[in-house]
Short mmCIF file of N, CA and C in Angstrom, two decimals:
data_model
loop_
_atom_site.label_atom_id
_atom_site.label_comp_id
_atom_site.label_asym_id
_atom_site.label_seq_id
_atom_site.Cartn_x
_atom_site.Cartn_y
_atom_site.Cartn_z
N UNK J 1 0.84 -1.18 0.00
CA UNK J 1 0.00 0.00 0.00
C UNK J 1 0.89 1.24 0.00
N UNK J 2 0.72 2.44 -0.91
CA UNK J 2 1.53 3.31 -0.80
C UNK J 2 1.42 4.17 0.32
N UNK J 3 1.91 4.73 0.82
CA UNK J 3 2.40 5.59 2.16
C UNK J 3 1.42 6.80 2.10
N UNK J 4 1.38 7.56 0.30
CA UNK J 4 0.86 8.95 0.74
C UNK J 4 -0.80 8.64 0.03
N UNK J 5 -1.00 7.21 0.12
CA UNK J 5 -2.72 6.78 0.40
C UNK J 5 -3.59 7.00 0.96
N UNK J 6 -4.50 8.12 1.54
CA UNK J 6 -5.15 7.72 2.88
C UNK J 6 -6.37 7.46 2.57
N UNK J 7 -7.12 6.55 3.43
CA UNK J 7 -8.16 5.54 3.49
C UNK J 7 -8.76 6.24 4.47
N UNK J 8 -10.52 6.61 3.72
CA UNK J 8 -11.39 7.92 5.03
C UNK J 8 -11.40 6.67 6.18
N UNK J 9 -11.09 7.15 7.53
CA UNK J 9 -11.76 6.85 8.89
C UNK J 9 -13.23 7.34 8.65
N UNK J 10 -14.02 6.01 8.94
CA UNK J 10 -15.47 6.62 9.67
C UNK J 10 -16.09 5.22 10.03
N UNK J 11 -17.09 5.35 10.79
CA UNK J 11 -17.85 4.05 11.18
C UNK J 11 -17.73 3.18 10.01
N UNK J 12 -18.60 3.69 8.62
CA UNK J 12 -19.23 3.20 7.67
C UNK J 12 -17.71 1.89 6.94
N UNK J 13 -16.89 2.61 7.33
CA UNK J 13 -15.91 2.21 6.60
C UNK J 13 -15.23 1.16 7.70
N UNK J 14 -15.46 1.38 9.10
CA UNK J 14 -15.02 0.23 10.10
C UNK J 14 -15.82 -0.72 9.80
N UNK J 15 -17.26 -0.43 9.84
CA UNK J 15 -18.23 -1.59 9.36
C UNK J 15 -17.66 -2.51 7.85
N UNK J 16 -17.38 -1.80 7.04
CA UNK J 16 -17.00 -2.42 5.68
C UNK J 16 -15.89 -3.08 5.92
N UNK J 17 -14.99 -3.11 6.80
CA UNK J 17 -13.48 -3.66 6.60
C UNK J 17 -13.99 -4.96 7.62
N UNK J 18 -14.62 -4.87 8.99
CA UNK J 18 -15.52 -6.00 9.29
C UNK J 18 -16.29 -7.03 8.43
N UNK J 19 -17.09 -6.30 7.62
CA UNK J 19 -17.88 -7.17 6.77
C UNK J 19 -16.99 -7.71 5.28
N UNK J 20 -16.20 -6.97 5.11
CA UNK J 20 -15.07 -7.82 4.07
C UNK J 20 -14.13 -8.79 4.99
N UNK J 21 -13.93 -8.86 5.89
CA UNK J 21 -13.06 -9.87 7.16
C UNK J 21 -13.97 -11.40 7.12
N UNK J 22 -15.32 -10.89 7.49
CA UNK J 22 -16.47 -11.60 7.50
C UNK J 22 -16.71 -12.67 6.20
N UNK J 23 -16.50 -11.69 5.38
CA UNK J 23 -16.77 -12.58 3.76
C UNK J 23 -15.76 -13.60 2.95
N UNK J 24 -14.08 -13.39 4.05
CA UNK J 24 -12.99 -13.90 3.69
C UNK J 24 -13.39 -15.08 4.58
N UNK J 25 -13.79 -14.92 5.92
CA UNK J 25 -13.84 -15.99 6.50
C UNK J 25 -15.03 -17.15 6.56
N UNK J 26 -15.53 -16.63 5.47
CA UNK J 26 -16.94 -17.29 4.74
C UNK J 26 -16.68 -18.40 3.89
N UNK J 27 -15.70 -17.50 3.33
CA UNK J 27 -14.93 -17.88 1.61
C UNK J 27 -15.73 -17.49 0.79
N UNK J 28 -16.09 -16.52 1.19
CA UNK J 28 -17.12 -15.75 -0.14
C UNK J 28 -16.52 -14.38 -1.11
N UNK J 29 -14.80 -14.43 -0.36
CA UNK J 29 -14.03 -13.59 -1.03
C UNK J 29 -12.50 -14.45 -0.72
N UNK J 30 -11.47 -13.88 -1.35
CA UNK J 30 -10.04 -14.33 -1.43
C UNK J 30 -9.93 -13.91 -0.63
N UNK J 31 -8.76 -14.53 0.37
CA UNK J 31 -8.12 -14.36 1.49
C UNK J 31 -6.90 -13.32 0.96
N UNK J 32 -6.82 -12.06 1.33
CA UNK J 32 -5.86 -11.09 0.64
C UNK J 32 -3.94 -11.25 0.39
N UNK J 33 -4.11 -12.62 1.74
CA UNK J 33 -2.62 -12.92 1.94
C UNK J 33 -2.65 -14.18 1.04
N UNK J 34 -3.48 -15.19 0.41
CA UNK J 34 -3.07 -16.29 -0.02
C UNK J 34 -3.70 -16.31 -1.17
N UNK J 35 -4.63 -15.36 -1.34
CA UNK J 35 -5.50 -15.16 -2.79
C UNK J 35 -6.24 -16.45 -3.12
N UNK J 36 -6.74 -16.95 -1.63
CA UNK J 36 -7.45 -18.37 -2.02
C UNK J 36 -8.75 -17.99 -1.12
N UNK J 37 -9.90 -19.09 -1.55
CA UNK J 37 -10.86 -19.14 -0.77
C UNK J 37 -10.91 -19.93 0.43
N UNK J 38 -11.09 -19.86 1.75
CA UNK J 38 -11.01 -20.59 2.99
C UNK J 38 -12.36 -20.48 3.61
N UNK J 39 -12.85 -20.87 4.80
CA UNK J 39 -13.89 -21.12 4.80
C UNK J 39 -13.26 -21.51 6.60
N UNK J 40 -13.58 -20.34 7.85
CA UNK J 40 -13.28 -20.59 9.20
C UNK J 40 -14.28 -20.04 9.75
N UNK J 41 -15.97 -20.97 10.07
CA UNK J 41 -16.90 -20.26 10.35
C UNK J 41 -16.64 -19.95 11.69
N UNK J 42 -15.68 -20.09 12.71
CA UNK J 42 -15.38 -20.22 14.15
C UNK J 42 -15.22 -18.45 14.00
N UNK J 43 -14.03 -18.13 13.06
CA UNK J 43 -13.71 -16.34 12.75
C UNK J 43 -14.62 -16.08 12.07
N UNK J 44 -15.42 -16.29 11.43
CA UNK J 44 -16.35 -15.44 10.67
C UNK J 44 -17.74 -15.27 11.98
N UNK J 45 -17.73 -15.86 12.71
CA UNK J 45 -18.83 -15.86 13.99
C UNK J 45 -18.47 -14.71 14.48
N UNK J 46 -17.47 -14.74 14.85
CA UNK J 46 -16.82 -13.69 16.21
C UNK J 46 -17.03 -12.66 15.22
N UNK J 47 -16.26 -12.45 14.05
CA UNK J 47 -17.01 -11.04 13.30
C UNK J 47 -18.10 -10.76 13.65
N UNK J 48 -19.24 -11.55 13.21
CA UNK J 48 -20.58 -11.68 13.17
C UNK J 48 -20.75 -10.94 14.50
N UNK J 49 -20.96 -11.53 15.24
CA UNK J 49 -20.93 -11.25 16.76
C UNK J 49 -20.56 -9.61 17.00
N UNK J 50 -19.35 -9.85 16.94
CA UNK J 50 -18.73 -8.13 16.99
C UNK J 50 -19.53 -7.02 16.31
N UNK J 51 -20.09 -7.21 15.13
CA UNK J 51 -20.95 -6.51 14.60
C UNK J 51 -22.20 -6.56 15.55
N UNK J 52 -22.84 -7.35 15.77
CA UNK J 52 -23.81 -7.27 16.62
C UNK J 52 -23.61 -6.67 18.12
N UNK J 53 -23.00 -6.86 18.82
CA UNK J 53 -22.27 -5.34 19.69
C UNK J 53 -22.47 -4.44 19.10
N UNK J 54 -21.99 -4.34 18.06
CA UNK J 54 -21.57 -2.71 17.38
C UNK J 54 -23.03 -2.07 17.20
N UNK J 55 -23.83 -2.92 16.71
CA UNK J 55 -25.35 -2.38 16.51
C UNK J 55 -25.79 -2.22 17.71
N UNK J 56 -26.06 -3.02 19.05
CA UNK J 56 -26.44 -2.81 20.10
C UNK J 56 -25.78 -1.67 21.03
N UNK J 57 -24.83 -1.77 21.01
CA UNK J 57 -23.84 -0.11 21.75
C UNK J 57 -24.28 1.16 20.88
N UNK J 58 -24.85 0.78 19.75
CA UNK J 58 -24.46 2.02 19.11
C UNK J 58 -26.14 2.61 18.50
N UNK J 59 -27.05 1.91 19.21
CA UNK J 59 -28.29 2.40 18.83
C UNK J 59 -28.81 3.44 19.00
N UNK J 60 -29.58 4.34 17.82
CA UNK J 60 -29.82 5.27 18.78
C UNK J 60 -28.58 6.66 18.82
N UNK J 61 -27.36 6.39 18.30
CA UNK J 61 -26.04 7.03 18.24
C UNK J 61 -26.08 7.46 16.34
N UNK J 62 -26.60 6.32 15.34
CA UNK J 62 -26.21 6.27 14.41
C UNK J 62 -26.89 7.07 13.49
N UNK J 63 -26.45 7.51 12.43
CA UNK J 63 -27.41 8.40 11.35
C UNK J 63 -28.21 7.60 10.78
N UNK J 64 -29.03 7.79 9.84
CA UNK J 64 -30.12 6.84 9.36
C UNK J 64 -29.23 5.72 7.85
N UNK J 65 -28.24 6.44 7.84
CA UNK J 65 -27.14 5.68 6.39
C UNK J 65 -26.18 4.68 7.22
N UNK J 66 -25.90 5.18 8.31
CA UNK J 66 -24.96 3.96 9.10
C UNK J 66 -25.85 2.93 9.38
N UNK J 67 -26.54 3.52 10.59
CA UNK J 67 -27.68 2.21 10.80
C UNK J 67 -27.95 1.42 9.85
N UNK J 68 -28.73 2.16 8.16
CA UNK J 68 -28.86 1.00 7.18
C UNK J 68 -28.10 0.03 6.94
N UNK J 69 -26.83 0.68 6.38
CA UNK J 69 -25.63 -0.08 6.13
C UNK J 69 -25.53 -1.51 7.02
N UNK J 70 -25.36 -0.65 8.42
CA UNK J 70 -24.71 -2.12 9.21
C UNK J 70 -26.03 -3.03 9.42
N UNK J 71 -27.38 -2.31 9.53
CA UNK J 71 -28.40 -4.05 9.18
C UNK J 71 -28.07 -4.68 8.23
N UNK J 72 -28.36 -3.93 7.06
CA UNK J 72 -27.57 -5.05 5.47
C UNK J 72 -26.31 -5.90 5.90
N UNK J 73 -25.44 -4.73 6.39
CA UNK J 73 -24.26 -5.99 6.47
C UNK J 73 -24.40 -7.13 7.28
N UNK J 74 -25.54 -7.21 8.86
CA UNK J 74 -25.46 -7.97 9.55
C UNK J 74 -26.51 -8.53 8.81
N UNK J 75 -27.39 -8.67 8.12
CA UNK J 75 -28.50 -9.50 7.20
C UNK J 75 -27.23 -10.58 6.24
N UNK J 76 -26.53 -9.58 5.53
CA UNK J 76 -25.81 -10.36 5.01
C UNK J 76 -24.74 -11.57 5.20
N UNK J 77 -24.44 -11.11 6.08
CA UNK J 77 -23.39 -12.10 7.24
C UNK J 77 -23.58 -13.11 7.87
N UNK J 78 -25.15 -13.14 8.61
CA UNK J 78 -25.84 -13.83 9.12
C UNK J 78 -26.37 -14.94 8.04
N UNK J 79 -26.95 -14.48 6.88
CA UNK J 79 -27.30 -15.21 5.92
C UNK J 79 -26.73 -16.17 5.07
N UNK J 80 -25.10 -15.06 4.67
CA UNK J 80 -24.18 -16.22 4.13
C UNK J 80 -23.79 -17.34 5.26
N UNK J 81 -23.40 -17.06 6.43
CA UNK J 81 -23.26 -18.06 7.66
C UNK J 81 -24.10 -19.25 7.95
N UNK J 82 -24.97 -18.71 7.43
CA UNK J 82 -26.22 -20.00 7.29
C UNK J 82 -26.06 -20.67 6.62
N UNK J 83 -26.14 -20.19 5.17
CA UNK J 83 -25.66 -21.00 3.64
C UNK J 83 -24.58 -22.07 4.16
N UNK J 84 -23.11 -21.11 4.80
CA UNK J 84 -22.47 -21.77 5.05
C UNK J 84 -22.27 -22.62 5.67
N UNK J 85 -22.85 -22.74 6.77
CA UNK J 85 -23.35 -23.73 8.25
C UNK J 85 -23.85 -25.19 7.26
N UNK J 86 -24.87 -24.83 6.89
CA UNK J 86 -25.50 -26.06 6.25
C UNK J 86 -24.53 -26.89 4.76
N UNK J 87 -23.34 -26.16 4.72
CA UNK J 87 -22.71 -26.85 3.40
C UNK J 87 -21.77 -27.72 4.30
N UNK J 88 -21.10 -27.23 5.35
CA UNK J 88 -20.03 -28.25 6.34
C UNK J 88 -20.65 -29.43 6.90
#
């Protein structure tokens, strides 16, 4: 990554780097270090999870675009986890 890069700080974007963590540990994306698909629903839980904190601490705190965001992402997460649950 180049040095004079910068990447915005904001919730929306903590949520996204969670929910891309989430989708590696799904195997619903490449793992960035091995460029393969893996599949560790044990880490993709604890994401899961962590997001769900994040919604519960933070209710009530969020604008009406964060809040959306992070239901979708936890709809999504939850959902692929399922998919995934039932293929192991």
């Amino acid at each position: 990554m180049s040095e004079d890069r910068e990447l915005p700080v904001s919730f929306s974007s903590f949520i996204g780097s969670l929910f891309g963590s989430a989708m590696v540990n799904l195997g619903e994306a490449d793992d960035p270090m091995t460029r393969k698909k893996n599949v560790d629903l044990m880490l993709a839980r604890n994401t899961i999870d962590l997001l769900g904190v994040l919604k519960e601490k933070t209710q009530g705190n969020l604008d009406e675009e964060e809040s959306s965001f992070l239901d979708s992402v936890l709809y999504e997460c939850r959902t692929k986890f399922i998919e995934q649950s039932k293929a192991e």
